XYZ file of C-alpha atoms in Angstrom:
407
model
C 2.987 25.265 -63.730
C 0.997 28.101 -65.471
C 0.836 31.348 -63.458
C -1.274 34.308 -64.696
C 0.860 37.367 -65.393
C -1.567 39.644 -63.566
C -1.357 37.683 -60.258
C -0.401 39.941 -57.306
C 3.015 39.358 -55.817
C 1.620 38.089 -52.437
C -0.521 35.471 -54.179
C 2.365 34.517 -56.408
C 4.550 33.840 -53.385
C 1.877 31.625 -51.792
C 1.540 29.576 -54.979
C 5.303 29.115 -55.280
C 5.561 28.117 -51.616
C 2.868 25.420 -51.998
C 4.563 24.110 -55.113
C 7.963 23.828 -53.431
C 6.548 22.040 -50.353
C 4.678 19.572 -52.530
C 7.823 18.877 -54.503
C 9.986 17.995 -51.481
C 7.530 15.777 -49.578
C 8.953 12.271 -49.709
C 6.871 9.142 -49.850
C 6.449 7.264 -46.534
C 7.535 3.650 -46.206
C 6.553 1.327 -43.358
C 9.121 -1.230 -42.282
C 7.604 -4.681 -41.965
C 9.681 -7.104 -39.914
C 10.665 -10.207 -41.766
C 9.258 -13.448 -40.432
C 11.973 -15.459 -38.693
C 12.512 -18.850 -40.241
C 11.979 -21.954 -38.122
C 15.258 -23.362 -36.826
C 16.172 -26.679 -35.252
C 16.895 -26.640 -31.504
C 20.339 -26.639 -29.925
C 21.664 -26.556 -26.360
C 23.583 -23.517 -25.137
C 24.172 -24.430 -21.474
C 27.045 -26.441 -19.997
C 26.985 -30.235 -20.143
C 27.833 -30.824 -16.485
C 27.159 -29.478 -13.009
C 28.167 -30.262 -9.411
C 25.582 -30.401 -6.616
C 27.013 -30.712 -3.061
C 25.048 -32.859 -0.621
C 22.956 -30.993 1.914
C 22.996 -27.730 -0.050
C 20.078 -26.514 -2.145
C 21.234 -25.667 -5.648
C 19.814 -24.823 -9.082
C 21.057 -25.306 -12.654
C 19.326 -23.844 -15.716
C 19.330 -25.725 -19.021
C 19.114 -23.294 -21.963
C 18.376 -23.815 -25.657
C 17.851 -21.916 -28.889
C 15.441 -22.674 -31.715
C 12.247 -21.456 -33.392
C 9.613 -22.374 -32.269
C 10.639 -22.507 -28.604
C 11.926 -26.038 -27.886
C 10.435 -28.462 -25.402
C 13.070 -30.063 -23.125
C 12.859 -33.586 -21.715
C 15.158 -35.614 -19.474
C 16.072 -39.280 -19.519
C 18.183 -40.948 -16.864
C 18.059 -41.314 -13.085
C 18.160 -38.248 -10.851
C 19.536 -38.584 -7.315
C 16.939 -38.384 -4.532
C 16.091 -34.832 -3.556
C 16.399 -33.315 -7.039
C 13.733 -32.550 -9.628
C 13.638 -31.517 -13.301
C 11.118 -28.983 -14.669
C 10.656 -27.808 -18.275
C 9.876 -24.101 -17.857
C 8.071 -23.864 -21.211
C 10.251 -20.986 -22.461
C 13.158 -22.898 -23.971
C 14.773 -23.439 -20.578
C 14.526 -26.126 -17.916
C 15.597 -26.276 -14.287
C 17.423 -28.883 -12.237
C 16.959 -28.024 -8.582
C 16.886 -29.409 -5.094
C 19.077 -30.622 -2.264
C 20.775 -34.015 -2.781
C 20.080 -36.509 -0.011
C 22.737 -37.109 2.638
C 23.454 -40.791 2.049
C 27.122 -41.584 1.447
C 26.039 -44.041 -1.270
C 24.439 -41.242 -3.286
C 27.778 -39.548 -3.979
C 29.035 -39.872 -7.562
C 28.207 -39.150 -11.195
C 24.721 -39.386 -12.685
C 24.672 -39.671 -16.483
C 21.646 -37.912 -17.954
C 20.438 -37.078 -21.464
C 18.571 -33.895 -22.351
C 16.488 -33.770 -25.546
C 15.178 -30.547 -27.101
C 12.454 -30.724 -29.763
C 10.354 -28.113 -31.540
C 9.068 -29.895 -34.634
C 12.071 -28.880 -36.732
C 14.491 -31.723 -37.464
C 16.820 -32.766 -36.056
C 16.092 -32.835 -32.338
C 19.012 -31.751 -30.157
C 20.453 -34.130 -27.570
C 23.017 -33.410 -24.881
C 24.836 -35.945 -22.725
C 24.924 -34.362 -19.279
C 26.855 -35.316 -16.145
C 25.442 -34.417 -12.736
C 28.013 -34.945 -9.991
C 26.958 -35.197 -6.343
C 29.793 -34.441 -3.925
C 29.988 -34.724 -0.140
C 31.540 -31.552 1.274
C 32.410 -31.337 4.972
C 29.769 -30.625 7.592
C 30.434 -29.840 11.260
C 27.946 -31.831 13.333
C 28.809 -30.817 16.915
C 27.099 -27.886 18.649
C 28.443 -24.368 18.204
C 29.246 -23.545 21.829
C 30.781 -24.877 25.035
C 31.299 -23.641 28.588
C 34.486 -24.233 30.603
C 35.124 -23.359 34.281
C 38.261 -21.617 35.523
C 40.541 -24.123 37.248
C 38.553 -27.168 36.081
C 39.724 -29.500 33.320
C 37.246 -29.968 30.493
C 37.082 -31.423 26.991
C 34.854 -30.657 24.011
C 34.925 -32.747 20.821
C 34.364 -31.066 17.460
C 32.847 -33.641 15.092
C 32.067 -33.802 11.368
C 30.016 -36.093 9.172
C 31.596 -39.109 7.512
C 33.279 -38.117 4.241
C 35.925 -39.500 1.916
C 38.525 -38.127 2.333
C 38.110 -37.294 6.012
C 37.618 -33.669 6.998
C 40.556 -31.660 8.326
C 39.622 -29.150 11.046
C 41.325 -25.869 11.901
C 40.386 -22.702 13.762
C 41.064 -18.991 13.928
C 40.639 -16.800 16.987
C 42.093 -16.556 20.488
C 41.828 -19.323 23.063
C 41.872 -18.727 26.831
C 45.093 -19.552 28.634
C 45.334 -23.250 29.453
C 43.045 -24.407 26.599
C 44.210 -25.975 23.311
C 42.639 -26.986 19.985
C 44.055 -30.248 18.573
C 42.809 -31.663 15.216
C 42.988 -35.380 14.494
C 43.105 -37.305 11.225
C 39.645 -38.849 11.634
C 37.508 -35.760 10.997
C 37.408 -34.572 14.620
C 39.251 -32.108 16.822
C 39.559 -31.708 20.582
C 39.138 -28.469 22.511
C 40.507 -29.213 25.977
C 42.381 -27.923 28.979
C 42.051 -26.116 32.298
C 41.277 -22.401 31.897
C 43.808 -20.259 33.743
C 42.794 -17.909 36.578
C 41.560 -14.596 35.229
C 40.585 -16.047 31.830
C 36.853 -15.618 32.371
C 35.120 -14.275 29.277
C 33.614 -15.111 25.919
C 35.923 -16.338 23.149
C 34.660 -16.299 19.574
C 36.337 -18.837 17.299
C 35.848 -19.749 13.652
C 36.185 -23.471 13.012
C 36.746 -24.564 9.401
C 36.492 -28.063 7.932
C 37.983 -28.960 4.535
C 38.124 -32.187 2.523
C 38.793 -30.998 -1.028
C 35.125 -30.759 -2.011
C 33.724 -27.233 -1.711
C 32.186 -25.536 0.051
C 34.254 -25.726 3.220
C 32.324 -26.110 6.471
C 32.508 -22.967 8.592
C 31.145 -22.708 12.131
C 31.234 -19.669 14.395
C 31.927 -21.217 17.792
C 31.548 -19.562 21.191
C 33.677 -20.754 24.101
C 32.504 -19.286 27.386
C 34.822 -19.393 30.404
C 33.097 -18.850 33.755
C 34.326 -18.674 37.310
C 31.536 -20.984 38.496
C 29.572 -23.802 36.909
C 26.452 -22.678 34.982
C 22.944 -23.805 35.851
C 22.088 -26.717 33.580
C 18.759 -27.928 32.217
C 17.842 -31.193 30.548
C 16.747 -30.831 26.912
C 13.186 -30.539 25.694
C 11.813 -30.630 22.148
C 9.488 -27.691 21.580
C 8.544 -28.042 17.896
C 5.446 -29.825 16.553
C 5.391 -33.655 16.413
C 4.420 -33.780 12.730
C 4.622 -31.962 9.426
C 3.350 -32.482 5.877
C 5.368 -32.376 2.649
C 3.928 -32.480 -0.890
C 5.198 -34.659 -3.750
C 7.310 -32.669 -6.221
C 7.623 -29.604 -3.970
C 10.479 -28.845 -1.581
C 9.404 -29.076 2.042
C 11.331 -27.649 5.005
C 10.681 -28.215 8.713
C 12.759 -26.899 11.632
C 13.086 -28.867 14.868
C 13.524 -26.683 17.978
C 14.876 -27.614 21.411
C 15.718 -25.933 24.690
C 18.267 -26.905 27.344
C 21.591 -25.893 28.863
C 24.073 -26.714 27.454
C 22.854 -26.645 23.852
C 21.390 -29.941 22.676
C 22.597 -32.196 19.891
C 19.702 -33.550 17.814
C 19.468 -36.954 16.130
C 16.809 -38.536 13.919
C 16.122 -42.267 13.710
C 13.712 -44.423 11.779
C 13.352 -45.438 8.148
C 14.148 -42.271 6.221
C 13.156 -41.883 2.559
C 16.145 -41.367 0.262
C 14.968 -37.881 -0.736
C 14.920 -36.577 2.857
C 17.830 -34.595 4.289
C 18.344 -34.161 8.047
C 20.876 -31.636 9.363
C 21.675 -30.802 12.993
C 22.310 -27.053 12.823
C 24.471 -27.258 16.008
C 22.556 -24.399 17.654
C 19.780 -26.411 19.304
C 17.798 -26.693 16.063
C 17.772 -29.164 13.171
C 16.307 -29.096 9.669
C 14.304 -31.628 7.681
C 14.377 -30.843 3.969
C 13.492 -32.632 0.744
C 11.400 -33.005 -2.386
C 9.214 -36.131 -2.038
C 9.301 -38.528 -4.972
C 6.008 -39.784 -6.432
C 4.896 -43.272 -5.513
C 6.346 -43.273 -1.989
C 4.718 -43.892 1.376
C 1.978 -41.601 2.659
C 3.685 -41.204 6.049
C 6.947 -41.937 7.853
C 7.202 -42.568 11.608
C 10.464 -41.173 12.998
C 12.030 -40.534 16.399
C 13.779 -37.292 17.328
C 16.268 -37.381 20.218
C 17.857 -34.338 21.885
C 20.849 -34.798 24.205
C 23.070 -32.344 26.077
C 24.668 -34.489 28.784
C 21.957 -33.686 31.337
C 19.510 -36.531 31.995
C 16.971 -37.333 30.796
C 17.343 -37.071 27.032
C 14.315 -35.674 25.222
C 12.539 -37.971 22.755
C 9.682 -37.212 20.406
C 7.730 -39.512 18.103
C 7.509 -37.568 14.876
C 5.322 -38.237 11.820
C 6.205 -36.950 8.385
C 3.135 -36.999 6.155
C 3.467 -36.886 2.366
C 0.572 -35.630 0.279
C 0.149 -35.915 -3.447
C -0.221 -32.506 -5.109
C -3.744 -31.487 -6.081
C -4.537 -31.696 -9.792
C -4.327 -28.842 -12.272
C -5.816 -28.580 -15.758
C -2.993 -27.476 -18.045
C -4.650 -27.400 -21.483
C -6.459 -24.458 -23.100
C -9.966 -23.512 -21.989
C -11.554 -23.522 -25.451
C -11.608 -25.219 -28.830
C -13.411 -24.806 -32.146
C -15.102 -27.456 -34.284
C -16.322 -27.061 -37.869
C -19.675 -28.553 -38.874
C -19.196 -31.694 -40.944
C -15.458 -32.024 -40.182
C -13.963 -34.451 -37.675
C -11.728 -32.824 -35.047
C -10.228 -33.714 -31.681
C -9.050 -31.855 -28.562
C -7.130 -33.315 -25.602
C -7.742 -32.101 -22.058
C -4.477 -32.391 -20.121
C -3.750 -32.345 -16.390
C -0.833 -32.497 -13.968
C 0.802 -34.100 -12.034
C 1.297 -37.348 -13.958
C 1.345 -39.432 -10.766
C -1.211 -39.970 -9.432
C -3.086 -39.244 -12.633
C -6.349 -37.348 -12.358
C -9.800 -38.527 -13.328
C -11.339 -35.997 -15.726
C -15.085 -35.441 -16.006
C -17.493 -32.752 -17.188
C -21.005 -31.461 -16.873
C -22.914 -29.445 -19.416
C -24.266 -29.918 -22.931
C -22.085 -30.962 -25.840
C -22.805 -30.148 -29.501
C -24.590 -32.939 -31.356
C -21.973 -35.321 -32.766
C -19.254 -34.407 -30.216
C -18.126 -36.819 -27.473
C -16.210 -36.406 -24.188
C -14.119 -39.468 -23.248
C -12.045 -39.657 -20.016
C -8.767 -41.559 -20.401
C -6.782 -43.470 -17.782
C -3.663 -41.282 -18.032
C -4.995 -38.010 -16.607
C -6.350 -36.777 -19.944
C -9.709 -36.676 -21.665
C -10.605 -36.510 -25.351
C -13.218 -34.225 -26.879
C -13.790 -35.370 -30.451
C -16.309 -36.005 -33.164
C -17.993 -34.416 -36.156
C -20.316 -31.548 -35.300
C -23.750 -32.028 -36.851
C -25.423 -29.600 -39.208
C -27.366 -27.014 -37.233
C -25.154 -27.247 -34.137
C -23.404 -23.937 -34.781
C -23.161 -22.131 -31.416
C -21.059 -21.778 -28.254
C -21.273 -24.554 -25.671
C -19.863 -23.783 -22.208
C -19.114 -26.874 -20.105
C -17.436 -27.375 -16.721
C -14.447 -29.738 -16.618
C -13.287 -31.247 -13.313
C -10.057 -33.108 -12.519
C -9.656 -35.047 -9.265
C -6.869 -37.291 -7.942
C -7.814 -37.749 -4.302
C -6.083 -34.603 -3.053
C -8.194 -31.497 -2.585
C -8.976 -29.115 -4.064
C -10.198 -30.576 -7.331
C -9.253 -28.610 -10.431
C -12.137 -26.841 -12.188
C -12.178 -25.222 -15.625
C -14.938 -23.461 -17.550
C -14.418 -24.698 -21.111
C -16.030 -23.322 -24.262
C -16.672 -25.371 -27.394
C -17.468 -23.226 -30.399
């Protein structure tokens, strides 16, 4: 650096300062993330799960891999459960196994994960359905001082049989005696002066968790209560949708509390539970291809005549269609190309149609599997954007509509 000798000291200092700053400024580098290499899929979740009957549960299947793997299932699921690929490298097993004793056991499944990178990953998976205990008798009883009475605690049929026990304080003169057949007896003659409310906790165990636990109220009165025959107060019908969990609660009134039973031809996916408090629950995920309705009979009893009976209809609707493919595609003049319009659910499959104007040389063909094909070779001079309206219908409203653009 050449500096004139006659330069004033203030100017000299400014020049030196600029020179020093310029000398120490470092070049700037921008970090560019490295592209992650594609990797074959693999499973990272457990290869087994236990679902207890009558209890809604969920299990998440997880994978790794780049791109994100697609997960499919082969094998037979028990009624009441469904499998969904979440589209993010995970999938979900969920639902409430049906109550049939014959549905208890192991279900051998196979998961496959694929992402276009060989090899695909497979996992042998065991789903075990167990039958834990369930207390089926109502959760309360009323005894009268000086009068002998008996109340039977009951449980559903399981193997092994349920063993019942209780905690809490009983009134004088009353005992709780379990049997070896899944029942127990609350009986005796309440002693004078034992009027009151006694809160008990009844527990049922059979080696398959969770244990059944019922908070039970024993009321001891000095005089007999006013009784009322049961009535069913809930609606006589409900509608479930294929592939979606439906829940309906049956309500009754009456004194003492009613026990509720359901009769008729029940689909395997449907669970019925008497909640022992004067209500009951219908729950399930309808399978595709089943009946459109089921005629059932609900009966409520509490020892006071007459019993209440209700003819009940469970309707099952197919889910409305949805268009799941992208809402646009691009064709190049003079080059053959194809695009597939996709819909859900697969059963019943939707009929796909459109209205609008297609580019010259391009065709729209509905298929019989819930898809449609847009393909062809765009003609010279057809360069432009072509908006069309695509509709999917499967007999359940509303139809699915999509504004689709061909460029």
